[in-house]
XYZ file of C-alpha atoms in Angstrom:
692
model
C 74.216 47.151 46.898
C 76.743 48.691 44.907
C 75.431 52.158 44.829
C 75.213 52.375 48.898
C 79.099 51.168 48.683
C 80.071 53.871 46.539
C 77.880 56.266 48.744
C 80.329 55.448 51.566
C 82.720 57.234 49.689
C 80.838 60.386 48.925
C 80.417 60.613 52.639
C 84.133 59.743 53.450
C 85.036 62.592 51.016
C 82.633 65.388 52.912
C 84.206 64.172 55.491
C 87.730 64.758 54.435
C 87.031 68.321 52.756
C 85.150 69.619 56.145
C 88.122 68.339 58.307
C 90.536 70.267 55.791
C 88.089 73.124 56.122
C 88.032 73.119 59.903
C 92.060 72.409 60.328
C 92.396 75.655 57.873
C 89.872 77.574 59.720
C 91.996 76.486 63.199
C 95.113 77.750 61.831
C 93.905 80.978 60.535
C 92.862 81.761 64.444
C 96.001 80.092 65.495
C 97.684 82.736 64.017
C 95.196 85.698 63.861
C 98.296 87.999 65.675
C 101.237 86.666 63.603
C 102.944 89.366 61.865
C 102.950 88.563 57.724
C 100.352 85.754 58.055
C 97.865 85.727 55.386
C 94.392 84.097 55.645
C 94.408 80.829 53.939
C 90.900 78.994 52.189
C 90.014 75.233 51.260
C 88.951 75.388 47.779
C 86.749 72.547 46.694
C 85.022 71.325 43.555
C 83.135 68.143 42.572
C 85.202 64.700 42.534
C 83.757 63.425 38.999
C 80.134 62.009 38.026
C 79.060 58.874 36.723
C 76.213 58.242 33.917
C 73.433 55.730 34.790
C 70.233 55.361 33.535
C 67.165 56.144 35.261
C 64.015 53.935 36.606
C 62.289 55.365 32.900
C 65.144 55.027 31.069
C 66.117 58.456 31.674
C 69.767 59.290 31.563
C 71.024 60.608 34.956
C 74.588 61.673 36.430
C 75.461 60.498 39.871
C 77.969 62.673 42.118
C 80.547 60.673 43.830
C 81.465 63.367 46.452
C 83.961 66.392 46.654
C 87.728 66.761 46.385
C 90.232 69.499 47.827
C 91.201 71.247 45.297
C 93.808 73.434 46.812
C 94.605 75.335 50.100
C 94.871 78.976 48.765
C 96.385 82.186 50.514
C 93.603 84.811 50.040
C 95.973 88.046 48.582
C 95.662 90.560 46.155
C 98.789 91.213 43.903
C 97.671 94.826 43.098
C 97.824 96.154 46.685
C 100.687 93.892 47.334
C 102.298 95.962 44.621
C 101.004 99.671 45.970
C 101.857 98.947 49.161
C 105.536 97.700 48.279
C 105.899 101.034 46.259
C 104.591 103.374 48.968
C 106.089 101.605 51.664
C 109.186 102.397 49.750
C 108.588 105.740 49.061
C 107.739 106.254 52.697
C 111.377 104.876 53.499
C 113.081 107.125 51.292
C 111.149 110.530 52.121
C 111.724 109.137 56.249
C 115.407 109.136 55.915
C 115.460 112.473 54.200
C 113.227 113.850 57.082
C 115.365 112.302 59.728
C 118.421 113.292 58.303
C 117.153 116.832 58.532
C 115.890 116.542 62.174
C 119.439 115.175 63.390
C 121.451 118.009 61.464
C 118.951 120.441 62.702
C 119.308 119.464 66.367
C 123.247 119.301 65.716
C 123.586 122.879 64.056
C 121.444 124.247 67.112
C 123.628 124.091 69.340
C 127.262 123.724 68.712
C 129.219 122.924 72.431
C 126.399 125.089 73.385
C 126.864 128.175 71.427
C 125.412 128.871 67.726
C 127.910 129.693 65.202
C 126.333 132.970 64.504
C 127.907 134.101 67.861
C 131.431 133.676 66.302
C 130.200 135.581 63.639
C 129.295 138.652 65.559
C 131.828 138.385 68.002
C 134.286 138.547 65.212
C 132.415 141.658 63.798
C 132.167 143.557 67.147
C 136.130 142.593 67.811
C 136.767 144.564 64.070
C 134.591 147.430 65.268
C 136.554 147.780 68.238
C 139.869 147.731 66.327
C 137.909 150.645 63.477
C 137.618 152.931 66.717
C 141.163 152.648 67.906
C 143.370 151.037 65.193
C 146.354 151.291 66.946
C 145.635 149.841 70.131
C 147.329 146.586 70.534
C 144.835 144.878 73.021
C 142.137 145.268 70.251
C 144.619 144.042 67.694
C 145.349 140.944 70.231
C 141.233 140.593 70.361
C 140.994 140.483 66.844
C 143.707 137.838 66.166
C 141.583 135.430 69.618
C 138.371 135.936 68.014
C 139.334 135.081 64.462
C 141.066 131.849 65.684
C 138.050 131.139 67.542
C 135.892 131.805 64.274
C 138.468 129.474 62.448
C 138.036 126.890 65.207
C 134.411 127.020 65.449
C 134.087 127.061 61.536
C 136.152 124.003 61.389
C 134.176 122.298 64.225
C 130.995 122.678 62.260
C 132.512 121.298 59.416
C 133.591 118.419 61.093
C 130.665 118.022 62.411
C 128.740 117.609 59.252
C 131.427 115.563 57.734
C 131.350 113.231 60.709
C 127.742 112.909 60.258
C 128.324 112.529 56.311
C 130.715 110.002 56.968
C 128.092 108.085 59.503
C 125.570 107.609 56.678
C 128.049 105.090 55.347
C 127.395 103.044 58.088
C 123.608 102.890 57.542
C 124.262 102.105 53.822
C 126.439 99.333 54.530
C 124.543 97.715 56.930
C 120.948 98.356 54.538
C 123.501 96.665 51.866
C 124.071 93.802 53.862
C 120.264 93.443 55.200
C 119.639 93.385 51.293
C 122.109 90.419 50.827
C 120.731 88.582 53.710
C 116.845 88.840 52.616
C 117.487 87.659 49.577
C 119.398 84.522 50.695
C 116.372 83.794 52.899
C 114.185 84.474 50.017
C 116.308 82.085 47.839
C 116.188 79.265 50.704
C 112.380 79.681 50.972
C 112.203 79.344 47.191
C 113.589 75.895 47.619
C 111.169 75.217 50.288
C 108.222 76.233 48.416
C 109.196 74.455 45.238
C 110.384 71.170 46.916
C 106.657 70.997 48.884
C 104.532 72.137 45.852
C 106.096 69.783 43.361
C 104.362 66.920 45.214
C 101.305 68.884 45.684
C 101.991 69.995 48.989
C 100.578 73.010 50.095
C 103.677 75.815 51.079
C 101.625 78.586 52.094
C 103.328 79.151 55.587
C 106.661 79.136 53.604
C 105.083 81.665 51.065
C 103.939 84.043 53.959
C 107.307 84.072 55.424
C 108.706 85.229 51.911
C 106.116 87.589 51.351
C 106.942 89.134 54.406
C 110.524 89.542 53.765
C 109.519 90.921 50.161
C 107.410 93.309 52.161
C 111.083 94.174 54.233
C 112.394 94.304 51.076
C 110.328 96.925 49.787
C 111.464 99.534 52.382
C 114.885 99.438 51.121
C 114.933 99.324 47.517
C 112.753 99.234 44.478
C 112.709 96.142 42.569
C 110.212 93.939 40.732
C 108.871 90.299 41.195
C 107.964 87.469 38.959
C 106.517 84.124 40.365
C 107.528 80.993 38.082
C 105.472 78.137 37.402
C 107.383 75.750 39.762
C 106.046 79.027 42.468
C 109.483 80.178 42.950
C 109.887 84.043 41.983
C 112.538 86.207 40.675
C 113.388 89.756 41.826
C 114.573 92.217 39.639
C 116.126 95.615 40.595
C 117.915 98.410 39.080
C 118.250 96.965 35.562
C 119.472 93.533 36.980
C 118.413 90.244 38.867
C 118.902 90.158 42.818
C 117.172 86.898 42.548
C 116.837 84.525 39.888
C 115.516 80.894 39.422
C 118.834 79.431 41.173
C 121.347 82.382 41.590
C 121.333 85.108 44.150
C 123.192 87.947 42.812
C 125.132 89.791 45.591
C 125.723 93.779 46.516
C 128.416 95.085 48.262
C 130.033 98.712 48.833
C 133.414 100.266 47.617
C 134.827 103.756 48.113
C 133.820 106.321 45.278
C 137.454 107.159 44.990
C 140.670 107.028 46.231
C 143.901 109.126 46.766
C 147.665 108.753 45.261
C 150.548 109.233 46.913
C 150.509 112.804 46.176
C 147.134 113.519 47.478
C 145.670 114.362 44.238
C 142.126 112.998 43.318
C 141.667 110.384 41.276
C 138.783 108.018 40.162
C 138.608 104.497 41.300
C 137.287 103.403 37.927
C 135.221 106.024 35.954
C 137.445 108.761 34.542
C 134.642 111.027 34.505
C 133.461 110.353 37.976
C 132.970 113.581 39.502
C 133.233 112.256 42.812
C 136.323 111.190 42.632
C 138.659 111.133 45.745
C 135.747 110.880 47.756
C 136.333 107.832 50.165
C 132.380 107.461 50.890
C 130.780 104.288 49.884
C 129.107 103.725 46.679
C 126.834 100.386 46.215
C 128.037 98.011 43.474
C 127.138 94.434 42.191
C 129.659 92.033 43.283
C 130.053 90.986 40.017
C 131.106 94.505 38.713
C 129.009 97.852 37.816
C 127.283 100.460 39.835
C 124.047 99.326 41.674
C 121.985 102.705 40.979
C 121.581 103.262 37.037
C 121.431 106.681 37.746
C 124.197 108.254 39.317
C 122.173 111.785 39.872
C 121.044 112.964 43.383
C 117.742 114.174 41.763
C 114.570 112.003 42.517
C 110.977 111.758 40.316
C 108.490 109.808 41.325
C 107.648 109.283 37.328
C 111.009 107.442 37.477
C 110.861 105.924 40.539
C 113.636 107.126 41.458
C 112.353 108.235 45.302
C 111.782 104.751 46.367
C 113.728 103.221 49.391
C 115.649 103.675 52.437
C 118.849 102.963 50.451
C 118.275 105.458 47.918
C 117.321 108.157 50.427
C 120.321 107.640 52.475
C 122.469 108.090 49.165
C 120.681 111.218 48.296
C 121.017 112.632 51.837
C 125.007 112.295 52.193
C 125.413 113.187 48.668
C 128.732 111.852 46.693
C 131.331 113.835 48.252
C 132.347 116.364 51.480
C 131.406 119.740 49.383
C 132.679 123.215 49.643
C 131.584 126.510 48.113
C 133.245 125.831 44.865
C 130.413 122.855 44.534
C 127.889 126.142 43.904
C 130.087 127.727 41.296
C 126.573 128.771 38.726
C 127.443 132.204 39.208
C 124.965 135.592 38.674
C 122.353 134.717 35.568
C 123.882 136.566 32.306
C 122.479 139.597 31.395
C 122.442 140.882 27.559
C 123.065 144.161 28.155
C 126.357 142.940 29.871
C 127.642 141.790 26.359
C 128.788 143.179 23.135
C 127.416 140.614 21.112
C 124.464 138.104 21.334
C 126.915 135.125 20.596
C 128.865 135.970 23.559
C 125.773 136.591 25.773
C 123.958 133.179 24.194
C 127.835 131.346 25.043
C 127.452 132.487 28.540
C 123.346 131.362 29.144
C 124.474 128.155 27.749
C 127.260 128.021 30.356
C 125.446 129.281 33.102
C 122.271 126.771 32.347
C 125.109 123.996 32.324
C 126.302 124.960 35.888
C 122.644 125.625 37.166
C 121.911 121.944 35.784
C 125.041 120.183 37.397
C 124.276 121.821 40.831
C 120.827 120.638 40.849
C 121.537 117.575 39.546
C 124.603 116.445 41.960
C 124.551 119.072 45.010
C 120.967 120.340 45.672
C 118.827 117.398 46.480
C 121.523 116.255 49.139
C 120.558 118.159 52.308
C 124.002 117.354 53.813
C 126.018 118.635 50.883
C 123.976 121.777 50.687
C 124.607 122.691 53.849
C 128.484 122.060 53.750
C 127.957 124.526 50.692
C 126.331 127.277 52.424
C 128.523 127.264 55.448
C 131.509 127.188 53.184
C 130.301 129.998 51.282
C 129.522 131.939 54.393
C 132.860 131.510 55.657
C 134.893 132.204 52.418
C 132.677 135.181 52.048
C 134.057 136.791 55.413
C 137.458 135.328 55.242
C 137.779 137.115 51.683
C 136.263 140.155 52.819
C 138.859 140.961 55.330
C 141.926 139.425 53.709
C 141.131 142.029 50.456
C 141.066 144.587 52.894
C 144.124 144.387 54.492
C 145.978 143.108 51.935
C 144.044 144.491 48.667
C 144.507 142.702 44.902
C 144.438 144.347 41.615
C 144.965 143.321 38.011
C 148.387 144.864 36.763
C 146.354 146.482 33.953
C 146.000 150.197 32.959
C 142.716 150.283 33.836
C 142.285 147.461 36.918
C 140.649 144.615 34.197
C 141.827 141.719 33.011
C 142.547 142.970 29.509
C 146.032 141.726 29.270
C 146.630 144.095 26.052
C 146.608 146.601 28.833
C 149.128 145.344 31.492
C 151.330 147.704 32.981
C 155.214 146.755 32.366
C 157.761 145.966 35.045
C 159.882 148.949 35.759
C 164.034 148.600 36.097
C 165.023 151.076 38.759
C 168.488 150.837 37.958
C 168.000 151.347 34.363
C 164.917 153.637 35.006
C 163.184 151.464 32.216
C 160.235 149.753 31.523
C 160.699 145.987 30.029
C 158.125 143.370 29.120
C 154.568 143.385 30.401
C 153.143 141.969 33.641
C 151.753 138.532 32.892
C 152.143 135.188 33.465
C 153.838 132.651 30.991
C 151.048 132.371 28.794
C 150.478 135.838 28.491
C 147.484 136.060 30.552
C 146.855 139.111 32.844
C 147.485 138.496 36.850
C 146.403 139.848 39.933
C 149.370 141.283 42.159
C 149.566 142.708 45.627
C 147.871 146.838 45.679
C 150.981 148.426 47.332
C 149.487 151.716 46.605
C 146.217 151.031 48.444
C 148.096 148.964 51.010
C 148.233 149.662 54.928
C 150.785 148.606 56.737
C 151.390 147.481 60.789
C 152.604 149.151 63.554
C 155.319 146.680 63.841
C 159.019 147.989 63.378
C 159.162 146.818 59.516
C 156.078 148.560 58.755
C 155.028 145.271 57.213
C 152.516 145.220 54.381
C 149.393 143.609 53.513
C 149.782 141.019 55.885
C 146.699 138.821 55.495
C 144.922 137.725 58.513
C 143.715 134.289 57.161
C 145.646 131.830 55.284
C 145.473 128.674 53.079
C 147.429 125.886 54.422
C 150.482 124.980 52.175
C 149.915 127.905 49.866
C 151.058 131.619 50.186
C 148.973 134.851 49.596
C 151.491 135.862 47.120
C 154.570 134.584 44.987
C 157.469 137.159 45.018
C 159.836 137.243 42.241
C 163.085 136.086 43.166
C 165.353 138.583 42.124
C 162.651 140.995 43.150
C 160.593 142.726 40.179
C 159.035 146.006 40.321
C 156.322 148.064 38.869
C 155.421 151.897 38.550
C 152.520 152.776 40.344
C 150.311 155.807 39.317
C 151.378 157.599 41.870
C 154.660 157.726 40.525
C 156.638 155.470 42.954
C 157.880 152.385 42.460
C 156.458 149.281 44.068
C 157.628 145.590 44.418
C 155.599 143.132 42.079
C 153.918 140.273 44.430
C 151.981 138.115 41.917
C 148.322 137.103 44.073
C 148.171 133.232 44.149
C 144.805 132.913 42.469
C 141.740 130.356 43.961
C 141.296 127.830 41.573
C 137.503 127.391 41.638
C 137.162 124.316 39.036
C 139.446 121.338 39.046
C 141.831 121.327 35.867
C 140.457 118.389 33.725
C 142.164 116.194 30.988
C 139.813 114.233 29.040
C 140.614 111.993 26.122
C 138.528 111.509 22.635
C 138.334 109.765 19.562
C 138.251 112.077 16.274
C 138.966 110.647 13.032
C 140.867 107.580 14.561
C 142.848 109.970 16.333
C 143.282 110.779 20.070
C 142.523 114.149 21.268
C 143.320 115.273 24.633
C 141.167 118.036 26.094
C 142.746 120.217 28.756
C 140.518 122.772 30.874
C 141.943 125.134 33.272
C 141.189 128.773 34.496
C 142.298 131.972 33.401
C 141.403 135.082 35.316
C 138.387 133.185 36.826
C 136.796 131.524 33.564
C 137.408 128.215 32.578
C 139.369 127.790 29.290
C 140.113 124.635 27.087
C 142.981 123.588 25.078
C 143.398 120.640 22.705
C 146.751 118.250 22.341
C 146.300 119.175 18.419
C 145.486 121.864 15.993
C 142.568 122.840 14.355
C 140.320 120.028 16.468
C 137.115 119.074 14.999
C 135.126 118.310 17.844
C 132.311 120.730 19.022
C 134.677 122.295 21.953
C 136.681 123.564 18.459
C 139.603 124.781 20.973
C 142.949 126.047 20.471
C 146.142 123.755 20.711
C 147.644 123.860 23.782
C 151.122 125.951 24.388
C 153.974 124.868 26.066
C 153.437 127.715 28.390
C 149.601 126.612 28.992
C 150.262 123.075 29.501
C 152.523 124.151 32.330
C 150.068 126.402 33.920
C 147.089 123.391 33.746
C 150.122 121.410 35.485
C 150.340 123.775 38.148
C 147.002 123.678 38.847
C 146.253 120.576 38.586
C 148.663 119.881 41.392
C 148.023 122.940 43.495
C 144.110 123.787 42.996
C 142.435 122.101 46.035
C 145.357 123.877 48.186
C 144.432 127.479 46.629
C 140.944 127.995 48.037
C 140.130 129.743 51.460
C 138.176 127.178 52.421
C 137.402 125.787 56.000
C 139.218 122.605 55.355
C 142.389 124.822 53.929
C 142.172 127.719 56.498
C 144.413 128.673 58.978
C 145.315 131.541 60.990
C 148.344 133.666 59.564
C 151.059 132.690 61.735
C 152.640 135.904 61.164
C 149.944 137.771 63.011
C 149.106 135.163 65.509
C 153.034 135.707 66.795
C 152.835 139.476 66.298
C 149.225 141.255 65.994
C 150.805 144.285 65.417
C 151.479 143.589 61.852
C 147.462 143.349 61.521
C 147.662 146.601 58.321
C 145.878 149.352 59.877
C 148.228 152.301 59.202
C 148.395 154.148 55.819
C 152.132 153.317 54.504
C 154.457 155.976 53.998
C 153.799 156.734 50.189
C 150.458 157.925 51.021
C 149.011 161.142 51.388
C 147.971 159.968 54.846
C 151.209 158.528 55.483
C 151.683 157.750 59.452
C 147.813 157.827 60.221
C 145.423 154.997 60.908
C 143.025 153.445 58.411
C 139.945 153.959 60.967
C 137.279 154.249 57.959
C 138.813 151.119 55.692
C 138.478 149.265 58.967
C 135.342 150.683 59.773
C 133.891 149.422 55.889
C 135.041 145.962 56.628
C 132.253 145.789 59.702
C 129.872 147.613 57.324
C 130.055 144.821 55.152
C 128.871 142.696 57.025
C 125.635 143.992 56.352
C 126.273 143.767 52.538
C 124.657 141.159 50.613
C 126.899 137.810 50.811
C 124.697 135.878 48.019
C 121.687 133.620 48.005
C 121.563 130.124 49.521
C 121.662 128.363 46.511
C 121.452 129.567 42.726
C 117.557 128.570 42.783
C 116.864 131.346 45.394
C 116.150 134.762 44.483
C 116.734 135.734 48.335
C 119.795 137.638 48.945
C 121.519 137.877 52.418
C 124.146 139.837 53.906
C 126.722 138.465 56.558
C 124.926 139.286 59.675
C 121.899 137.010 58.383
C 123.327 134.311 56.024
C 124.019 131.538 58.905
C 120.299 132.779 60.235
C 118.945 132.060 56.503
C 120.632 128.743 56.501
C 119.278 127.785 59.631
C 115.851 128.845 58.495
C 115.958 127.202 55.279
C 117.063 124.199 56.923
C 113.647 124.083 59.447
C 111.570 124.976 56.011
C 113.043 121.920 54.402
C 112.492 120.224 57.610
C 108.849 120.889 57.802
C 108.789 119.797 54.449
C 110.328 116.578 54.694
C 107.932 116.393 57.932
C 104.550 116.996 55.817
C 105.360 114.622 52.651
C 106.178 111.721 55.126
C 102.598 112.321 57.591
C 100.801 112.185 54.177
C 102.856 109.404 52.991
C 102.089 107.413 56.173
C 98.409 107.884 55.543
C 98.854 106.363 52.279
C 100.894 103.539 53.334
C 98.212 102.622 55.951
C 95.060 103.226 53.799
C 96.898 100.357 51.408
C 97.714 98.419 54.034
C 94.288 98.193 55.499
C 92.949 97.458 52.319
C 95.594 94.543 52.215
C 94.487 93.372 55.680
C 90.659 93.518 54.797
C 91.499 90.841 51.904
C 94.395 88.791 53.426
C 93.611 89.432 57.213
C 92.431 87.223 59.684
C 89.016 88.073 61.302
C 88.642 86.128 64.327
C 84.410 86.559 64.280
C 84.632 85.342 60.323
C 86.987 82.412 61.018
C 84.581 81.581 64.052
C 81.480 81.549 61.732
C 83.120 79.395 59.439
C 84.065 76.840 61.976
C 80.863 76.341 63.032
C 79.892 75.833 59.336
C 82.135 73.506 58.700
C 81.268 71.545 61.943
C 77.867 71.535 60.703
C 79.344 70.158 57.540
C 81.265 67.896 59.068
C 78.519 66.288 61.497
C 76.415 66.449 58.104
C 78.819 63.958 56.521
C 78.995 61.770 59.614
C 75.235 61.604 59.544
C 74.926 60.680 55.693
C 77.540 57.968 56.377
C 75.503 56.603 59.436
C 72.463 56.698 57.067
C 74.445 54.564 54.395
C 75.731 52.237 56.733
C 71.907 51.754 58.402
C 70.558 50.828 54.997
C 73.258 48.566 54.489
C 72.721 46.829 57.785
C 69.179 46.487 56.894
C 69.646 44.672 53.570
C 72.300 42.318 55.058
C 70.877 41.418 57.924
C 66.922 41.519 57.193
C 66.743 41.070 53.181
C 69.769 38.585 52.977
C 68.520 36.073 55.061
């Protein structure tokens, strides 16, 4: 009798197990089309066994039914890891492709006309002027078309800069999305912990959490670790986004800011190369940059090519770039140097600058285009200006050798005084009166440039006037050229032997020099002590370096020529053997210079372009890059789909399989019911028949 009663419990356990399996299978079928749902499965195990003695005194084990061990999700952690990593890579490369396509569309038509048209029109206007340099109509035409060229360049730059700034909006949105996803995961952690602590399955909450992790994987790279209580922690870029109890939020701040004088200063990093940029960077709310590496370079082996957020940062770059961001120059050749030591120093400087460009400019498609277009405009502007307003070193041989500097001449006393150098004794460049042209205006104005820098004159004229004697024996006034400072002056203080030593860098004759605040420094720079005159040069360059550049942002038409186009220098000056004549050949040479090599698109390229084809090279290179990104994205999509299909094979719901299981578990339920019925009949027989 007792054994029969116990058998009831065995049958009931079968009913419970079959019912749970039926419920889970029905749940799977109901969510077959639910995105992120993972197939569930009931795991059953033996309840326990009872040892008893058989009819022949043999020991035997009697089972007491089955119990539900757990209702589990059918997942593969390895496939989850692979999917999220490849999904993040897809997001990174897709952002680069998207950026390339959008910029390509933007540059394809600029208010109905390509920028190349402005370049061609300017060349054509100069060609017309070369055919008749005294024709005021052609001069007016040059002014008009040159003005249009400047405006078109500015519009193009504004388009790129505005697009670059617009990427900040996406960056801000993605940072907000990261915070929101992590917050939701934090709440799901609490629910999972609460239900699983009392033995209840929380698989639907786990599905929601895993779906959020999949979404997060598209944005950033991270690692997940599951704790014993069912909660997870999220680790990204060397810190926790979410630990067992706390969420660590991200925010965005401007990379740099401007002081009241308009100079660029870092927010909190003295070595910030993007100081002054108002573009956004991602930081932790509790302090510190989110991305460990500030370089724009990416490498799959270092997992720096994962996530749309990283992709946006790379596409956008760190600041609005100009031609000076590519100051690598030509690769040094040993034959150009007097000794090997100088060649090695020059080679090291070249490689350092190349590395700088490749790390902080080249990966960004926006910055690369900004540099290339500014390089084109700068090349055209300086080429024309240097013809109309020629410059030369104030030395006997026209080099930067200060020992050969020509001297100031006093026409009153007919004597020569000190050399024409700057306050620190460095050679300077001056307006080349001997080879300059003059305008058709009544004053025969000499050396008027066509394009000007906003806020900076082309020359500084000494007051009172100073003079020099030219090679032709004539006396000319000294106008010192205000050089372009292509590298921002810097100041860095380091500790040496317990003493703070400040190193100043500034430019002399187009080269960067370093000076120290103390004498005989032991630092690897081994810089000489800065003189008072050099310190003044550093201060002046620090204040005015950004104004000194013929960049698109600084470019403007020379107001003198706009108001009176006859001042365009096309006529030989009075001391010339060709005095009174027009410089047809020289103006024509400017036109021919459009066919001269302007340079490569970037320092890693070998192909040089002339002015006529430089813009076409920019667009062609952009199209090539766009096609490369497109191919990478297509291949990455195949990889993601392949891994996702493997995941779905494991965790996805198959309606046919679930229907088959439904029939199987229904039969199990029926079998348990029949078993209970048989036991019931046996008990009835014992009670009603034998009991009587």
